[in-house]
Amino acid sequence: MAGEIPPAQPPPGPPPRPLLWRWRHNPLRRRTDALRAWAGLVLLIAVLAVAPVAAVLVGDAARRHYEDTARHQTLTRYETDATLTRDAPRHPEPGSDEERKTRYPVEVRVVTRDGRTRTTRTEVRPGTTAGTAVRVWITADGEVTDPPLTAEEIRSRTLGWALLAAIGVALTGAAAHALTGLALRRRNLAAWDTAWAETAPRWTTPT
């Protein structure tokens, strides 16, 4: 009596490829495999060499830009007192964490350096009453604005641009590698089509 028939097994998957299989000499390695391996190595070296340089150059340009911006802001902005012309709205939840973080825009009155009095708007804590003086940064025209960039803000933005430059180089290298692989794959397919066109007639039985 025959034994039990074993259950069908799924076909085995493709054999695992070594990490450096394109570099090893074997009968199945195509010329395009070697080309792709060399292209990947060249692109990797290029990215490792160019990314730090790009980060330094872009970071230096960004630092100089923001330092010039900060100097201009320091010359054209100044801090002064502003007086509320009306009460700020009260928060519906007095004493809550949300109230401490909330700011309401209100109208304030400021006096510019040339002695002109004008009204503008700024954000204040909920419930601030009319007549209260708050510190604001204003332009020469008396418009409320942000304070000049600090050294920490300049450093943070500079590092951000430097990091973006390095990431941009890495993404460019990855895109170039992908396009190279796509071009070589199309070349392989074209070579297969040519080889099959030459081989197919030999498989055809004359009638």
PDB file of C-alpha atoms in Angstrom:
ATOM      1  CA  MET A   1       0.000   0.000   0.000  1.00  0.00           C
ATOM      2  CA  ALA A   2       1.395   3.263  -1.037  1.00  0.00           C
ATOM      3  CA  GLY A   3       2.093   5.811   1.600  1.00  0.00           C
ATOM      4  CA  GLU A   4       0.228   9.061   1.960  1.00  0.00           C
ATOM      5  CA  ILE A   5       0.849  11.644  -0.713  1.00  0.00           C
ATOM      6  CA  PRO A   6       2.534  14.671   0.898  1.00  0.00           C
ATOM      7  CA  PRO A   7       0.683  17.966   0.535  1.00  0.00           C
ATOM      8  CA  ALA A   8       1.718  20.191  -2.307  1.00  0.00           C
ATOM      9  CA  GLN A   9       4.405  22.694  -1.421  1.00  0.00           C
ATOM     10  CA  PRO A  10       4.715  26.181  -2.870  1.00  0.00           C
ATOM     11  CA  PRO A  11       7.497  26.602  -5.398  1.00  0.00           C
ATOM     12  CA  PRO A  12      10.741  27.773  -3.851  1.00  0.00           C
ATOM     13  CA  GLY A  13      11.420  31.490  -4.037  1.00  0.00           C
ATOM     14  CA  PRO A  14      14.407  33.023  -5.754  1.00  0.00           C
ATOM     15  CA  PRO A  15      17.678  32.120  -4.079  1.00  0.00           C
ATOM     16  CA  PRO A  16      19.086  34.821  -1.809  1.00  0.00           C
ATOM     17  CA  ARG A  17      21.665  36.972  -3.479  1.00  0.00           C
ATOM     18  CA  PRO A  18      24.858  37.928  -1.672  1.00  0.00           C
ATOM     19  CA  LEU A  19      25.300  41.591  -0.946  1.00  0.00           C
ATOM     20  CA  LEU A  20      28.137  41.936  -3.471  1.00  0.00           C
ATOM     21  CA  TRP A  21      26.852  39.469  -6.054  1.00  0.00           C
ATOM     22  CA  ARG A  22      27.299  41.963  -8.910  1.00  0.00           C
ATOM     23  CA  TRP A  23      31.015  42.156  -8.152  1.00  0.00           C
ATOM     24  CA  ARG A  24      31.623  38.407  -8.273  1.00  0.00           C
ATOM     25  CA  HIS A  25      32.673  36.681 -11.489  1.00  0.00           C
ATOM     26  CA  ASN A  26      30.132  34.086 -12.563  1.00  0.00           C
ATOM     27  CA  PRO A  27      28.660  32.895 -15.871  1.00  0.00           C
ATOM     28  CA  LEU A  28      25.302  34.552 -15.198  1.00  0.00           C
ATOM     29  CA  ARG A  29      26.619  38.013 -14.469  1.00  0.00           C
ATOM     30  CA  ARG A  30      25.872  40.374 -17.309  1.00  0.00           C
ATOM     31  CA  ARG A  31      27.904  43.359 -18.333  1.00  0.00           C
ATOM     32  CA  THR A  32      25.035  45.599 -17.231  1.00  0.00           C
ATOM     33  CA  ASP A  33      25.238  44.080 -13.732  1.00  0.00           C
ATOM     34  CA  ALA A  34      28.849  45.203 -13.465  1.00  0.00           C
ATOM     35  CA  LEU A  35      27.951  48.607 -14.894  1.00  0.00           C
ATOM     36  CA  ARG A  36      25.200  49.049 -12.321  1.00  0.00           C
ATOM     37  CA  ALA A  37      27.544  48.034  -9.507  1.00  0.00           C
ATOM     38  CA  TRP A  38      30.187  50.533 -10.631  1.00  0.00           C
ATOM     39  CA  ALA A  39      27.585  53.254 -11.139  1.00  0.00           C
ATOM     40  CA  GLY A  40      26.247  52.683  -7.641  1.00  0.00           C
ATOM     41  CA  LEU A  41      29.744  52.866  -6.164  1.00  0.00           C
ATOM     42  CA  VAL A  42      30.575  56.062  -8.061  1.00  0.00           C
ATOM     43  CA  LEU A  43      27.293  57.688  -7.018  1.00  0.00           C
ATOM     44  CA  LEU A  44      27.835  56.688  -3.389  1.00  0.00           C
ATOM     45  CA  ILE A  45      31.324  58.194  -3.355  1.00  0.00           C
ATOM     46  CA  ALA A  46      29.996  61.321  -5.086  1.00  0.00           C
ATOM     47  CA  VAL A  47      27.203  61.761  -2.538  1.00  0.00           C
ATOM     48  CA  LEU A  48      29.583  61.262   0.396  1.00  0.00           C
ATOM     49  CA  ALA A  49      31.973  63.817  -1.091  1.00  0.00           C
ATOM     50  CA  VAL A  50      29.474  66.421  -2.294  1.00  0.00           C
ATOM     51  CA  ALA A  51      26.921  66.358   0.543  1.00  0.00           C
ATOM     52  CA  PRO A  52      29.254  67.868   3.197  1.00  0.00           C
ATOM     53  CA  VAL A  53      30.485  70.506   0.753  1.00  0.00           C
ATOM     54  CA  ALA A  54      26.935  71.438  -0.225  1.00  0.00           C
ATOM     55  CA  ALA A  55      25.916  71.611   3.433  1.00  0.00           C
ATOM     56  CA  VAL A  56      28.830  73.935   4.254  1.00  0.00           C
ATOM     57  CA  LEU A  57      28.300  76.217   1.262  1.00  0.00           C
ATOM     58  CA  VAL A  58      24.524  76.470   1.664  1.00  0.00           C
ATOM     59  CA  GLY A  59      24.815  76.826   5.432  1.00  0.00           C
ATOM     60  CA  ASP A  60      27.371  79.633   5.078  1.00  0.00           C
ATOM     61  CA  ALA A  61      25.183  81.464   2.561  1.00  0.00           C
ATOM     62  CA  ALA A  62      22.133  81.053   4.810  1.00  0.00           C
ATOM     63  CA  ARG A  63      24.052  82.287   7.867  1.00  0.00           C
ATOM     64  CA  ARG A  64      25.245  85.419   6.071  1.00  0.00           C
ATOM     65  CA  HIS A  65      21.731  86.069   4.760  1.00  0.00           C
ATOM     66  CA  TYR A  66      20.122  85.785   8.175  1.00  0.00           C
ATOM     67  CA  GLU A  67      22.863  87.820   9.862  1.00  0.00           C
ATOM     68  CA  ASP A  68      22.277  90.617   7.328  1.00  0.00           C
ATOM     69  CA  THR A  69      18.525  90.306   7.935  1.00  0.00           C
ATOM     70  CA  ALA A  70      19.017  90.521  11.693  1.00  0.00           C
ATOM     71  CA  ARG A  71      21.214  93.626  11.355  1.00  0.00           C
ATOM     72  CA  HIS A  72      18.621  95.298   9.127  1.00  0.00           C
ATOM     73  CA  GLN A  73      15.858  94.409  11.564  1.00  0.00           C
ATOM     74  CA  THR A  74      17.855  95.810  14.472  1.00  0.00           C
ATOM     75  CA  LEU A  75      18.248  99.120  12.642  1.00  0.00           C
ATOM     76  CA  THR A  76      14.612  99.388  11.550  1.00  0.00           C
ATOM     77  CA  ARG A  77      12.765  97.973  14.576  1.00  0.00           C
ATOM     78  CA  TYR A  78      12.697  98.925  18.226  1.00  0.00           C
ATOM     79  CA  GLU A  79      10.878  97.946  21.397  1.00  0.00           C
ATOM     80  CA  THR A  80       8.493 100.363  23.081  1.00  0.00           C
ATOM     81  CA  ASP A  81       5.345 100.584  25.212  1.00  0.00           C
ATOM     82  CA  ALA A  82       1.909 100.223  23.633  1.00  0.00           C
ATOM     83  CA  THR A  83      -1.308 101.165  25.453  1.00  0.00           C
ATOM     84  CA  LEU A  84      -4.477  99.155  24.986  1.00  0.00           C
ATOM     85  CA  THR A  85      -7.363 101.274  23.712  1.00  0.00           C
ATOM     86  CA  ARG A  86      -9.981  98.684  24.721  1.00  0.00           C
ATOM     87  CA  ASP A  87     -10.320  95.606  26.899  1.00  0.00           C
ATOM     88  CA  ALA A  88      -9.183  92.268  25.524  1.00  0.00           C
ATOM     89  CA  PRO A  89     -11.821  89.493  25.496  1.00  0.00           C
ATOM     90  CA  ARG A  90     -11.939  87.224  28.515  1.00  0.00           C
ATOM     91  CA  HIS A  91     -11.298  83.539  28.074  1.00  0.00           C
ATOM     92  CA  PRO A  92     -14.282  81.232  28.730  1.00  0.00           C
ATOM     93  CA  GLU A  93     -12.142  79.084  31.050  1.00  0.00           C
ATOM     94  CA  PRO A  94     -10.327  81.415  33.481  1.00  0.00           C
ATOM     95  CA  GLY A  95      -7.253  79.916  35.111  1.00  0.00           C
ATOM     96  CA  SER A  96      -6.947  77.047  32.627  1.00  0.00           C
ATOM     97  CA  ASP A  97      -3.820  76.027  30.745  1.00  0.00           C
ATOM     98  CA  GLU A  98      -5.544  77.039  27.531  1.00  0.00           C
ATOM     99  CA  GLU A  99      -6.082  80.556  28.856  1.00  0.00           C
ATOM    100  CA  ARG A 100      -2.373  80.915  29.653  1.00  0.00           C
ATOM    101  CA  LYS A 101      -1.501  79.993  26.048  1.00  0.00           C
ATOM    102  CA  THR A 102      -4.220  82.038  24.348  1.00  0.00           C
ATOM    103  CA  ARG A 103      -3.588  85.519  22.951  1.00  0.00           C
ATOM    104  CA  TYR A 104      -6.220  87.892  21.539  1.00  0.00           C
ATOM    105  CA  PRO A 105      -5.545  90.600  18.944  1.00  0.00           C
ATOM    106  CA  VAL A 106      -6.493  94.074  20.252  1.00  0.00           C
ATOM    107  CA  GLU A 107      -5.986  97.679  19.216  1.00  0.00           C
ATOM    108  CA  VAL A 108      -3.142  99.554  20.900  1.00  0.00           C
ATOM    109  CA  ARG A 109      -1.732 103.053  20.732  1.00  0.00           C
ATOM    110  CA  VAL A 110       2.000 103.656  20.234  1.00  0.00           C
ATOM    111  CA  VAL A 111       4.258 106.700  19.941  1.00  0.00           C
ATOM    112  CA  THR A 112       6.944 106.479  17.242  1.00  0.00           C
ATOM    113  CA  ARG A 113      10.453 107.828  17.618  1.00  0.00           C
ATOM    114  CA  ASP A 114       9.561 110.926  15.661  1.00  0.00           C
ATOM    115  CA  GLY A 115       6.733 111.700  18.123  1.00  0.00           C
ATOM    116  CA  ARG A 116       3.767 110.570  16.049  1.00  0.00           C
ATOM    117  CA  THR A 117       0.937 108.751  17.818  1.00  0.00           C
ATOM    118  CA  ARG A 118      -0.777 106.024  15.902  1.00  0.00           C
ATOM    119  CA  THR A 119      -2.870 102.923  16.508  1.00  0.00           C
ATOM    120  CA  THR A 120      -1.988  99.366  15.503  1.00  0.00           C
ATOM    121  CA  ARG A 121      -2.819  95.861  16.678  1.00  0.00           C
ATOM    122  CA  THR A 122      -1.001  93.298  18.789  1.00  0.00           C
ATOM    123  CA  GLU A 123      -1.826  90.116  20.677  1.00  0.00           C
ATOM    124  CA  VAL A 124      -2.249  90.186  24.462  1.00  0.00           C
ATOM    125  CA  ARG A 125      -3.353  87.865  27.255  1.00  0.00           C
ATOM    126  CA  PRO A 126      -7.103  87.368  27.751  1.00  0.00           C
ATOM    127  CA  GLY A 127      -8.752  89.909  30.038  1.00  0.00           C
ATOM    128  CA  THR A 128      -6.079  92.611  29.697  1.00  0.00           C
ATOM    129  CA  THR A 129      -7.867  95.898  30.374  1.00  0.00           C
ATOM    130  CA  ALA A 130      -7.823  99.158  28.434  1.00  0.00           C
ATOM    131  CA  GLY A 131      -5.023 101.509  29.476  1.00  0.00           C
ATOM    132  CA  THR A 132      -2.615  98.670  30.230  1.00  0.00           C
ATOM    133  CA  ALA A 133       0.870  99.139  28.770  1.00  0.00           C
ATOM    134  CA  VAL A 134       2.478  96.186  26.985  1.00  0.00           C
ATOM    135  CA  ARG A 135       5.901  95.906  25.407  1.00  0.00           C
ATOM    136  CA  VAL A 136       5.903  95.532  21.618  1.00  0.00           C
ATOM    137  CA  TRP A 137       8.344  95.714  18.752  1.00  0.00           C
ATOM    138  CA  ILE A 138       7.405  98.249  16.071  1.00  0.00           C
ATOM    139  CA  THR A 139       8.792  99.484  12.776  1.00  0.00           C
ATOM    140  CA  ALA A 140       9.705 103.094  12.042  1.00  0.00           C
ATOM    141  CA  ASP A 141       6.124 103.563  10.788  1.00  0.00           C
ATOM    142  CA  GLY A 142       4.673 102.338  14.068  1.00  0.00           C
ATOM    143  CA  GLU A 143       3.500  98.916  12.881  1.00  0.00           C
ATOM    144  CA  VAL A 144       3.791  96.045  15.367  1.00  0.00           C
ATOM    145  CA  THR A 145       6.273  93.452  14.139  1.00  0.00           C
ATOM    146  CA  ASP A 146       8.393  90.558  15.348  1.00  0.00           C
ATOM    147  CA  PRO A 147      11.642  91.192  17.236  1.00  0.00           C
ATOM    148  CA  PRO A 148      14.926  90.898  15.312  1.00  0.00           C
ATOM    149  CA  LEU A 149      16.275  87.418  14.747  1.00  0.00           C
ATOM    150  CA  THR A 150      18.266  86.106  17.684  1.00  0.00           C
ATOM    151  CA  ALA A 151      21.583  84.273  17.449  1.00  0.00           C
ATOM    152  CA  GLU A 152      19.810  81.019  18.309  1.00  0.00           C
ATOM    153  CA  GLU A 153      17.245  81.536  15.535  1.00  0.00           C
ATOM    154  CA  ILE A 154      20.013  82.293  13.035  1.00  0.00           C
ATOM    155  CA  ARG A 155      21.869  79.148  14.077  1.00  0.00           C
ATOM    156  CA  SER A 156      18.728  77.013  13.871  1.00  0.00           C
ATOM    157  CA  ARG A 157      17.769  78.256  10.407  1.00  0.00           C
ATOM    158  CA  THR A 158      21.334  77.892   9.165  1.00  0.00           C
ATOM    159  CA  LEU A 159      21.483  74.276  10.321  1.00  0.00           C
ATOM    160  CA  GLY A 160      18.103  73.657   8.717  1.00  0.00           C
ATOM    161  CA  TRP A 161      19.289  74.869   5.308  1.00  0.00           C
ATOM    162  CA  ALA A 162      22.547  72.931   5.609  1.00  0.00           C
ATOM    163  CA  LEU A 163      20.623  69.760   6.411  1.00  0.00           C
ATOM    164  CA  LEU A 164      18.267  70.329   3.490  1.00  0.00           C
ATOM    165  CA  ALA A 165      21.249  70.745   1.171  1.00  0.00           C
ATOM    166  CA  ALA A 166      22.778  67.459   2.308  1.00  0.00           C
ATOM    167  CA  ILE A 167      19.442  65.660   1.972  1.00  0.00           C
ATOM    168  CA  GLY A 168      18.986  67.164  -1.481  1.00  0.00           C
ATOM    169  CA  VAL A 169      22.341  65.769  -2.615  1.00  0.00           C
ATOM    170  CA  ALA A 170      21.471  62.342  -1.204  1.00  0.00           C
ATOM    171  CA  LEU A 171      18.069  62.333  -2.931  1.00  0.00           C
ATOM    172  CA  THR A 172      19.680  63.404  -6.193  1.00  0.00           C
ATOM    173  CA  GLY A 173      22.134  60.524  -5.922  1.00  0.00           C
ATOM    174  CA  ALA A 174      19.324  58.077  -5.166  1.00  0.00           C
ATOM    175  CA  ALA A 175      17.332  59.347  -8.146  1.00  0.00           C
ATOM    176  CA  ALA A 176      20.378  59.041 -10.422  1.00  0.00           C
ATOM    177  CA  HIS A 177      20.935  55.469  -9.217  1.00  0.00           C
ATOM    178  CA  ALA A 178      17.290  54.585  -9.864  1.00  0.00           C
ATOM    179  CA  LEU A 179      17.384  56.090 -13.357  1.00  0.00           C
ATOM    180  CA  THR A 180      20.619  54.258 -14.116  1.00  0.00           C
ATOM    181  CA  GLY A 181      19.053  50.980 -13.028  1.00  0.00           C
ATOM    182  CA  LEU A 182      15.973  51.677 -15.145  1.00  0.00           C
ATOM    183  CA  ALA A 183      18.084  52.453 -18.220  1.00  0.00           C
ATOM    184  CA  LEU A 184      20.150  49.279 -17.764  1.00  0.00           C
ATOM    185  CA  ARG A 185      17.005  47.217 -17.248  1.00  0.00           C
ATOM    186  CA  ARG A 186      15.583  48.524 -20.514  1.00  0.00           C
ATOM    187  CA  ARG A 187      18.875  47.713 -22.179  1.00  0.00           C
ATOM    188  CA  ASN A 188      18.645  44.147 -20.866  1.00  0.00           C
ATOM    189  CA  LEU A 189      15.089  43.787 -22.133  1.00  0.00           C
ATOM    190  CA  ALA A 190      16.108  45.077 -25.553  1.00  0.00           C
ATOM    191  CA  ALA A 191      19.008  42.607 -25.649  1.00  0.00           C
ATOM    192  CA  TRP A 192      16.661  39.762 -24.678  1.00  0.00           C
ATOM    193  CA  ASP A 193      14.247  40.757 -27.453  1.00  0.00           C
ATOM    194  CA  THR A 194      17.085  40.774 -29.986  1.00  0.00           C
ATOM    195  CA  ALA A 195      18.403  37.415 -28.809  1.00  0.00           C
ATOM    196  CA  TRP A 196      14.936  35.879 -28.912  1.00  0.00           C
ATOM    197  CA  ALA A 197      14.328  37.245 -32.402  1.00  0.00           C
ATOM    198  CA  GLU A 198      17.465  35.410 -33.513  1.00  0.00           C
ATOM    199  CA  THR A 199      16.623  32.215 -31.613  1.00  0.00           C
ATOM    200  CA  ALA A 200      12.897  31.893 -32.310  1.00  0.00           C
ATOM    201  CA  PRO A 201      13.244  30.796 -35.942  1.00  0.00           C
ATOM    202  CA  ARG A 202      15.316  27.814 -34.851  1.00  0.00           C
ATOM    203  CA  TRP A 203      12.410  26.640 -32.694  1.00  0.00           C
ATOM    204  CA  THR A 204       9.924  26.935 -35.512  1.00  0.00           C
ATOM    205  CA  THR A 205       9.091  23.684 -37.312  1.00  0.00           C
ATOM    206  CA  PRO A 206       8.836  24.200 -41.068  1.00  0.00           C
ATOM    207  CA  THR A 207       5.517  23.141 -42.572  1.00  0.00           C
TER     208      THR A 207
END
